Tab-separated table of N, CA and C in Angstrom:
chain	number	residue	atom	x	y	z
A	3	UNK	N	107.140	136.081	58.077
A	3	UNK	CA	107.346	137.512	58.213
A	3	UNK	C	108.818	137.797	58.534
A	4	UNK	N	109.633	137.746	57.511
A	4	UNK	CA	111.064	137.968	57.696
A	4	UNK	C	111.382	139.356	58.228
A	5	UNK	N	110.644	140.361	57.797
A	5	UNK	CA	110.918	141.728	58.252
A	5	UNK	C	110.750	141.855	59.757
A	6	UNK	N	109.724	141.201	60.288
A	6	UNK	CA	109.481	141.262	61.733
A	6	UNK	C	110.662	140.663	62.485
A	7	UNK	N	111.100	139.483	62.072
A	7	UNK	CA	112.229	138.860	62.773
A	7	UNK	C	113.496	139.688	62.611
A	8	UNK	N	113.694	140.227	61.419
A	8	UNK	CA	114.902	141.021	61.162
A	8	UNK	C	114.925	142.277	62.029
A	9	UNK	N	113.865	143.080	61.963
A	9	UNK	CA	113.853	144.339	62.715
A	9	UNK	C	113.810	144.101	64.223
A	10	UNK	N	113.068	143.088	64.642
A	10	UNK	CA	113.036	142.758	66.065
A	10	UNK	C	114.405	142.360	66.578
A	11	UNK	N	115.099	141.538	65.808
A	11	UNK	CA	116.438	141.092	66.200
A	11	UNK	C	117.420	142.255	66.229
A	12	UNK	N	117.373	143.098	65.212
A	12	UNK	CA	118.295	144.238	65.152
A	12	UNK	C	118.117	145.150	66.357
A	13	UNK	N	116.879	145.491	66.680
A	13	UNK	CA	116.657	146.413	67.800
A	13	UNK	C	117.090	145.773	69.119
A	14	UNK	N	116.864	144.476	69.281
A	14	UNK	CA	117.255	143.809	70.532
A	14	UNK	C	118.776	143.678	70.631
A	15	UNK	N	119.453	143.439	69.532
A	15	UNK	CA	120.924	143.375	69.563
A	15	UNK	C	121.502	144.741	69.938
A	16	UNK	N	121.013	145.810	69.292
A	16	UNK	CA	121.469	147.160	69.660
A	16	UNK	C	121.194	147.434	71.135
A	17	UNK	N	120.003	147.065	71.595
A	17	UNK	CA	119.622	147.271	72.991
A	17	UNK	C	120.584	146.532	73.919
A	18	UNK	N	120.889	145.282	73.593
A	18	UNK	CA	121.776	144.480	74.444
A	18	UNK	C	123.174	145.089	74.527
A	19	UNK	N	123.683	145.593	73.410
A	19	UNK	CA	125.010	146.219	73.406
A	19	UNK	C	125.004	147.470	74.284
A	20	UNK	N	123.985	148.300	74.148
A	20	UNK	CA	123.912	149.532	74.944
A	20	UNK	C	123.728	149.203	76.419
A	21	UNK	N	122.896	148.205	76.725
A	21	UNK	CA	122.710	147.783	78.120
A	21	UNK	C	124.032	147.286	78.699
A	22	UNK	N	124.790	146.517	77.930
A	22	UNK	CA	126.080	146.008	78.415
A	22	UNK	C	127.041	147.157	78.717
A	23	UNK	N	127.102	148.134	77.825
A	23	UNK	CA	127.977	149.292	78.058
A	23	UNK	C	127.502	150.118	79.253
A	24	UNK	N	126.195	150.272	79.384
A	24	UNK	CA	125.654	151.029	80.515
A	24	UNK	C	125.931	150.291	81.832
A	25	UNK	N	125.815	148.974	81.801
A	25	UNK	CA	126.114	148.172	82.995
A	25	UNK	C	127.579	148.297	83.389
A	26	UNK	N	128.457	148.334	82.395
A	26	UNK	CA	129.882	148.527	82.661
A	26	UNK	C	130.112	149.865	83.359
A	27	UNK	N	129.469	150.912	82.862
A	27	UNK	CA	129.602	152.230	83.498
A	27	UNK	C	129.063	152.196	84.925
A	28	UNK	N	127.926	151.511	85.139
A	28	UNK	CA	127.368	151.357	86.490
A	28	UNK	C	128.411	150.736	87.416
A	29	UNK	N	129.073	149.706	86.931
A	29	UNK	CA	130.051	148.977	87.738
A	29	UNK	C	131.288	149.823	88.027
A	30	UNK	N	131.767	150.549	87.045
A	30	UNK	CA	133.012	151.300	87.184
A	30	UNK	C	132.857	152.573	88.010
A	31	UNK	N	131.674	153.196	88.020
A	31	UNK	CA	131.532	154.497	88.699
A	31	UNK	C	131.672	154.381	90.217
A	32	UNK	N	131.139	153.591	90.990
A	32	UNK	CA	130.054	152.631	90.856
A	32	UNK	C	128.701	153.257	91.233
A	33	UNK	N	127.664	152.786	90.561
A	33	UNK	CA	126.278	153.132	90.902
A	33	UNK	C	125.576	151.806	91.144
A	34	UNK	N	125.275	151.522	92.403
A	34	UNK	CA	124.646	150.241	92.723
A	34	UNK	C	123.129	150.344	92.580
A	35	UNK	N	122.500	149.189	92.398
A	35	UNK	CA	121.051	149.109	92.270
A	35	UNK	C	120.468	148.417	93.491
A	36	UNK	N	119.227	148.755	93.819
A	36	UNK	CA	118.514	148.054	94.892
A	36	UNK	C	118.170	146.649	94.393
A	37	UNK	N	117.712	145.785	95.298
A	37	UNK	CA	117.350	144.424	94.878
A	37	UNK	C	116.208	144.470	93.872
A	38	UNK	N	115.240	145.393	94.065
A	38	UNK	CA	114.131	145.528	93.115
A	38	UNK	C	114.649	145.964	91.747
A	39	UNK	N	115.520	146.967	91.731
A	39	UNK	CA	116.069	147.442	90.462
A	39	UNK	C	116.863	146.336	89.763
A	40	UNK	N	117.655	145.603	90.528
A	40	UNK	CA	118.433	144.497	89.947
A	40	UNK	C	117.525	143.425	89.353
A	41	UNK	N	116.463	143.087	90.080
A	41	UNK	CA	115.507	142.094	89.594
A	41	UNK	C	114.819	142.585	88.321
A	42	UNK	N	114.406	143.849	88.315
A	42	UNK	CA	113.730	144.426	87.156
A	42	UNK	C	114.663	144.452	85.950
A	43	UNK	N	115.877	144.936	86.158
A	43	UNK	CA	116.840	145.021	85.054
A	43	UNK	C	117.140	143.625	84.508
A	44	UNK	N	117.382	142.668	85.392
A	44	UNK	CA	117.703	141.304	84.949
A	44	UNK	C	116.574	140.683	84.141
A	45	UNK	N	115.345	140.817	84.646
A	45	UNK	CA	114.227	140.130	84.006
A	45	UNK	C	113.612	140.902	82.845
A	46	UNK	N	113.327	142.179	83.030
A	46	UNK	CA	112.598	142.958	82.019
A	46	UNK	C	113.537	143.604	81.004
A	47	UNK	N	114.625	144.178	81.456
A	47	UNK	CA	115.519	144.918	80.555
A	47	UNK	C	116.450	143.973	79.791
A	48	UNK	N	116.933	142.915	80.440
A	48	UNK	CA	117.909	142.027	79.801
A	48	UNK	C	117.256	140.769	79.218
A	49	UNK	N	116.586	139.989	80.049
A	49	UNK	CA	116.105	138.669	79.636
A	49	UNK	C	114.889	138.725	78.707
A	50	UNK	N	113.886	139.526	79.042
A	50	UNK	CA	112.636	139.533	78.264
A	50	UNK	C	112.834	139.892	76.788
A	51	UNK	N	113.641	140.907	76.442
A	51	UNK	CA	113.832	141.180	75.007
A	51	UNK	C	114.508	140.021	74.260
A	52	UNK	N	115.395	139.307	74.942
A	52	UNK	CA	116.055	138.157	74.310
A	52	UNK	C	115.042	137.044	74.058
A	53	UNK	N	114.193	136.778	75.052
A	53	UNK	CA	113.135	135.774	74.878
A	53	UNK	C	112.182	136.209	73.765
A	54	UNK	N	111.847	137.502	73.729
A	54	UNK	CA	110.970	138.023	72.672
A	54	UNK	C	111.576	137.767	71.297
A	55	UNK	N	112.866	138.002	71.166
A	55	UNK	CA	113.540	137.778	69.881
A	55	UNK	C	113.490	136.308	69.484
A	56	UNK	N	113.734	135.443	70.440
A	56	UNK	CA	113.652	134.002	70.154
A	56	UNK	C	112.253	133.650	69.657
A	57	UNK	N	111.227	134.177	70.320
A	57	UNK	CA	109.845	133.907	69.910
A	57	UNK	C	109.548	134.449	68.514
A	58	UNK	N	110.165	135.565	68.152
A	58	UNK	CA	109.945	136.130	66.818
A	58	UNK	C	110.470	135.212	65.713
A	59	UNK	N	111.369	134.315	66.049
A	59	UNK	CA	111.927	133.374	65.073
A	59	UNK	C	111.169	132.046	65.052
A	60	UNK	N	110.080	131.971	65.799
A	60	UNK	CA	109.286	130.741	65.897
A	60	UNK	C	107.864	131.014	65.400
A	61	UNK	N	107.014	130.003	65.411
A	61	UNK	CA	105.607	130.237	65.070
A	61	UNK	C	104.875	131.117	66.103
A	62	UNK	N	105.525	131.455	67.194
A	62	UNK	CA	104.906	132.262	68.252
A	62	UNK	C	105.282	133.737	68.124
A	63	UNK	N	105.288	134.227	66.894
A	63	UNK	CA	105.686	135.612	66.639
A	63	UNK	C	104.786	136.620	67.346
A	64	UNK	N	103.503	136.331	67.416
A	64	UNK	CA	102.591	137.287	68.056
A	64	UNK	C	102.952	137.447	69.541
A	65	UNK	N	103.228	136.336	70.215
A	65	UNK	CA	103.661	136.410	71.616
A	65	UNK	C	104.988	137.157	71.714
A	66	UNK	N	105.875	136.926	70.760
A	66	UNK	CA	107.154	137.637	70.735
A	66	UNK	C	106.978	139.128	70.560
A	67	UNK	N	106.025	139.520	69.706
A	67	UNK	CA	105.786	140.955	69.500
A	67	UNK	C	105.221	141.595	70.762
A	68	UNK	N	104.332	140.884	71.444
A	68	UNK	CA	103.790	141.398	72.712
A	68	UNK	C	104.888	141.514	73.764
A	69	UNK	N	105.725	140.495	73.857
A	69	UNK	CA	106.804	140.523	74.849
A	69	UNK	C	107.822	141.609	74.518
A	70	UNK	N	108.109	141.793	73.241
A	70	UNK	CA	109.015	142.869	72.837
A	70	UNK	C	108.430	144.222	73.233
A	71	UNK	N	107.166	144.439	72.908
A	71	UNK	CA	106.512	145.697	73.260
A	71	UNK	C	106.481	145.896	74.773
A	72	UNK	N	106.091	144.868	75.510
A	72	UNK	CA	106.002	144.987	76.968
A	72	UNK	C	107.343	145.228	77.629
A	73	UNK	N	108.357	144.484	77.197
A	73	UNK	CA	109.675	144.633	77.827
A	73	UNK	C	110.304	145.974	77.486
A	74	UNK	N	110.167	146.406	76.252
A	74	UNK	CA	110.742	147.699	75.866
A	74	UNK	C	109.991	148.857	76.523
A	75	UNK	N	108.676	148.724	76.669
A	75	UNK	CA	107.909	149.758	77.369
A	75	UNK	C	108.330	149.821	78.831
A	76	UNK	N	108.430	148.656	79.474
A	76	UNK	CA	108.863	148.616	80.866
A	76	UNK	C	110.263	149.176	81.045
A	77	UNK	N	111.171	148.791	80.159
A	77	UNK	CA	112.548	149.284	80.231
A	77	UNK	C	112.608	150.789	80.014
A	78	UNK	N	111.823	151.282	79.063
A	78	UNK	CA	111.795	152.717	78.773
A	78	UNK	C	111.287	153.506	79.974
A	79	UNK	N	110.176	153.074	80.554
A	79	UNK	CA	109.620	153.781	81.714
A	79	UNK	C	110.578	153.730	82.902
A	80	UNK	N	111.170	152.576	83.141
A	80	UNK	CA	112.138	152.402	84.226
A	80	UNK	C	113.328	153.340	84.034
A	81	UNK	N	113.886	153.334	82.824
A	81	UNK	CA	115.057	154.161	82.541
A	81	UNK	C	114.772	155.644	82.619
A	82	UNK	N	113.650	156.074	82.057
A	82	UNK	CA	113.291	157.498	82.124
A	82	UNK	C	113.117	157.918	83.575
A	83	UNK	N	112.441	157.084	84.360
A	83	UNK	CA	112.222	157.449	85.761
A	83	UNK	C	113.543	157.528	86.530
A	84	UNK	N	114.337	156.461	86.480
A	84	UNK	CA	115.550	156.420	87.304
A	84	UNK	C	116.694	157.275	86.761
A	85	UNK	N	116.785	157.443	85.450
A	85	UNK	CA	117.887	158.233	84.892
A	85	UNK	C	117.568	159.712	84.742
A	86	UNK	N	116.287	160.061	84.609
A	86	UNK	CA	115.941	161.454	84.316
A	86	UNK	C	115.061	162.128	85.360
A	87	UNK	N	114.228	161.379	86.069
A	87	UNK	CA	113.252	162.003	86.972
A	87	UNK	C	113.647	161.882	88.441
A	88	UNK	N	113.810	160.665	88.929
A	88	UNK	CA	114.100	160.440	90.351
A	88	UNK	C	115.479	160.994	90.708
A	89	UNK	N	115.525	161.759	91.773
A	89	UNK	CA	116.819	162.265	92.246
A	89	UNK	C	117.463	161.143	93.062
A	90	UNK	N	118.484	160.529	92.471
A	90	UNK	CA	119.159	159.389	93.088
A	90	UNK	C	120.547	159.273	92.466
A	91	UNK	N	121.387	158.393	92.988
A	91	UNK	CA	122.711	158.209	92.385
A	91	UNK	C	122.640	157.725	90.931
A	92	UNK	N	121.499	157.186	90.510
A	92	UNK	CA	121.313	156.658	89.161
A	92	UNK	C	120.871	157.731	88.161
A	93	UNK	N	120.594	158.926	88.633
A	93	UNK	CA	120.152	160.004	87.745
A	93	UNK	C	121.353	160.575	86.991
A	94	UNK	N	121.186	160.812	85.698
A	94	UNK	CA	122.324	161.277	84.896
A	94	UNK	C	122.846	162.630	85.360
A	95	UNK	N	122.006	163.445	85.971
A	95	UNK	CA	122.443	164.761	86.427
A	95	UNK	C	123.268	164.680	87.715
A	96	UNK	N	123.294	163.505	88.352
A	96	UNK	CA	124.077	163.295	89.568
A	96	UNK	C	125.459	162.706	89.270
A	97	UNK	N	125.646	162.253	88.048
A	97	UNK	CA	126.907	161.612	87.658
A	97	UNK	C	127.801	162.654	86.986
A	98	UNK	N	129.018	162.874	87.496
A	98	UNK	CA	129.919	163.838	86.844
A	98	UNK	C	130.194	163.436	85.392
A	99	UNK	N	130.220	164.403	84.518
A	99	UNK	CA	130.419	164.148	83.091
A	99	UNK	C	131.914	164.032	82.770
A	100	UNK	N	132.563	163.091	83.456
A	100	UNK	CA	133.978	162.800	83.233
A	100	UNK	C	134.170	161.288	83.296
A	101	UNK	N	135.195	160.792	82.652
A	101	UNK	CA	135.520	159.368	82.715
A	101	UNK	C	134.333	158.477	82.370
A	102	UNK	N	134.039	157.541	83.270
A	102	UNK	CA	132.944	156.596	83.070
A	102	UNK	C	131.586	157.287	83.080
A	103	UNK	N	131.513	158.473	83.665
A	103	UNK	CA	130.260	159.231	83.674
A	103	UNK	C	129.799	159.603	82.275
A	104	UNK	N	130.747	159.829	81.376
A	104	UNK	CA	130.391	160.138	79.981
A	104	UNK	C	129.688	158.936	79.350
A	105	UNK	N	130.274	157.747	79.528
A	105	UNK	CA	129.652	156.531	79.000
A	105	UNK	C	128.289	156.301	79.648
A	106	UNK	N	128.198	156.517	80.954
A	106	UNK	CA	126.938	156.344	81.676
A	106	UNK	C	125.855	157.227	81.072
A	107	UNK	N	126.151	158.522	80.919
A	107	UNK	CA	125.153	159.470	80.407
A	107	UNK	C	124.774	159.176	78.959
A	108	UNK	N	125.767	158.917	78.122
A	108	UNK	CA	125.484	158.647	76.706
A	108	UNK	C	124.628	157.395	76.553
A	109	UNK	N	124.983	156.335	77.263
A	109	UNK	CA	124.212	155.097	77.131
A	109	UNK	C	122.821	155.231	77.739
A	110	UNK	N	122.684	156.018	78.810
A	110	UNK	CA	121.348	156.244	79.385
A	110	UNK	C	120.440	156.925	78.363
A	111	UNK	N	120.971	157.909	77.649
A	111	UNK	CA	120.189	158.607	76.621
A	111	UNK	C	119.934	157.686	75.425
A	112	UNK	N	120.944	156.934	75.003
A	112	UNK	CA	120.755	156.003	73.886
A	112	UNK	C	119.692	154.954	74.199
A	113	UNK	N	119.635	154.529	75.472
A	113	UNK	CA	118.617	153.553	75.859
A	113	UNK	C	117.210	154.102	75.657
A	114	UNK	N	117.010	155.388	75.925
A	114	UNK	CA	115.689	155.992	75.700
A	114	UNK	C	115.300	155.831	74.231
A	115	UNK	N	116.232	156.122	73.339
A	115	UNK	CA	115.932	156.037	71.908
A	115	UNK	C	115.730	154.602	71.437
A	116	UNK	N	116.625	153.697	71.828
A	116	UNK	CA	116.513	152.321	71.340
A	116	UNK	C	115.297	151.622	71.949
A	117	UNK	N	114.958	151.936	73.201
A	117	UNK	CA	113.763	151.340	73.799
A	117	UNK	C	112.494	151.917	73.181
A	118	UNK	N	112.516	153.196	72.843
A	118	UNK	CA	111.389	153.779	72.109
A	118	UNK	C	111.230	153.117	70.746
A	119	UNK	N	112.353	152.898	70.067
A	119	UNK	CA	112.330	152.207	68.784
A	119	UNK	C	111.818	150.774	68.960
A	120	UNK	N	112.251	150.123	70.033
A	120	UNK	CA	111.781	148.766	70.324
A	120	UNK	C	110.278	148.717	70.541
A	121	UNK	N	109.737	149.733	71.210
A	121	UNK	CA	108.277	149.826	71.382
A	121	UNK	C	107.606	149.940	70.017
A	122	UNK	N	108.167	150.782	69.167
A	122	UNK	CA	107.609	150.955	67.824
A	122	UNK	C	107.645	149.675	67.007
A	123	UNK	N	108.756	148.958	67.068
A	123	UNK	CA	108.873	147.686	66.348
A	123	UNK	C	107.878	146.676	66.910
A	124	UNK	N	107.711	146.657	68.228
A	124	UNK	CA	106.745	145.745	68.844
A	124	UNK	C	105.321	146.024	68.389
A	125	UNK	N	104.929	147.291	68.352
A	125	UNK	CA	103.581	147.667	67.894
A	125	UNK	C	103.417	147.305	66.422
A	126	UNK	N	104.400	147.681	65.604
A	126	UNK	CA	104.345	147.389	64.175
A	126	UNK	C	104.242	145.879	63.927
A	127	UNK	N	105.048	145.093	64.637
A	127	UNK	CA	105.024	143.639	64.461
A	127	UNK	C	103.662	143.078	64.845
A	128	UNK	N	103.133	143.524	65.970
A	128	UNK	CA	101.833	143.022	66.416
A	128	UNK	C	100.738	143.382	65.415
A	129	UNK	N	100.723	144.636	64.947
A	129	UNK	CA	99.708	145.056	63.967
A	129	UNK	C	99.837	144.270	62.663
A	130	UNK	N	101.059	144.068	62.213
A	130	UNK	CA	101.288	143.305	60.979
A	130	UNK	C	100.779	141.879	61.128
A	131	UNK	N	101.086	141.248	62.251
A	131	UNK	CA	100.630	139.879	62.492
A	131	UNK	C	99.119	139.825	62.658
A	132	UNK	N	98.538	140.842	63.267
A	132	UNK	CA	97.087	140.918	63.448
A	132	UNK	C	96.398	141.004	62.082
A	133	UNK	N	96.926	141.830	61.195
A	133	UNK	CA	96.356	141.965	59.846
A	133	UNK	C	96.494	140.659	59.071
A	134	UNK	N	97.607	139.983	59.253
A	134	UNK	CA	97.834	138.702	58.583
A	134	UNK	C	96.786	137.684	59.032
A	135	UNK	N	96.452	137.678	60.332
A	135	UNK	CA	95.433	136.766	60.858
A	135	UNK	C	94.065	137.063	60.266
A	136	UNK	N	93.746	138.344	60.097
A	136	UNK	CA	92.441	138.729	59.570
A	136	UNK	C	92.287	138.321	58.113
A	137	UNK	N	93.383	138.321	57.377
A	137	UNK	CA	93.347	137.911	55.973
A	137	UNK	C	93.104	136.410	55.868
A	138	UNK	N	93.699	135.657	56.783
A	138	UNK	CA	93.532	134.203	56.761
A	138	UNK	C	92.155	133.880	57.247
């Protein structure tokens, strides 16, 4: 299933670039994270999509599709909550729209879209692999 590996890889690469830029803005503003937030970001937002992509290139594509869906869903919910809902230093409405704040806000919004797309790719990949199993 070349399409699955291709689209999964593309969405994870875009996600990683946006996460890196958003992390840079976090560092420069600075907006610090709690230990829980740091652990979540490190494991679910950064590491899990990379592992999912690796799995998509192996015979374990179904596990990769599940991990892609799970990590992107977790990242999306985390980002929407902390960037848009919770009133905290991490909320985009608390960051001045100047300097690094522009990058912070733009990347926070881009993450919503790319993580939503990642969820879609994860569902599509899983359904495609599920149908392939039923045919065999």
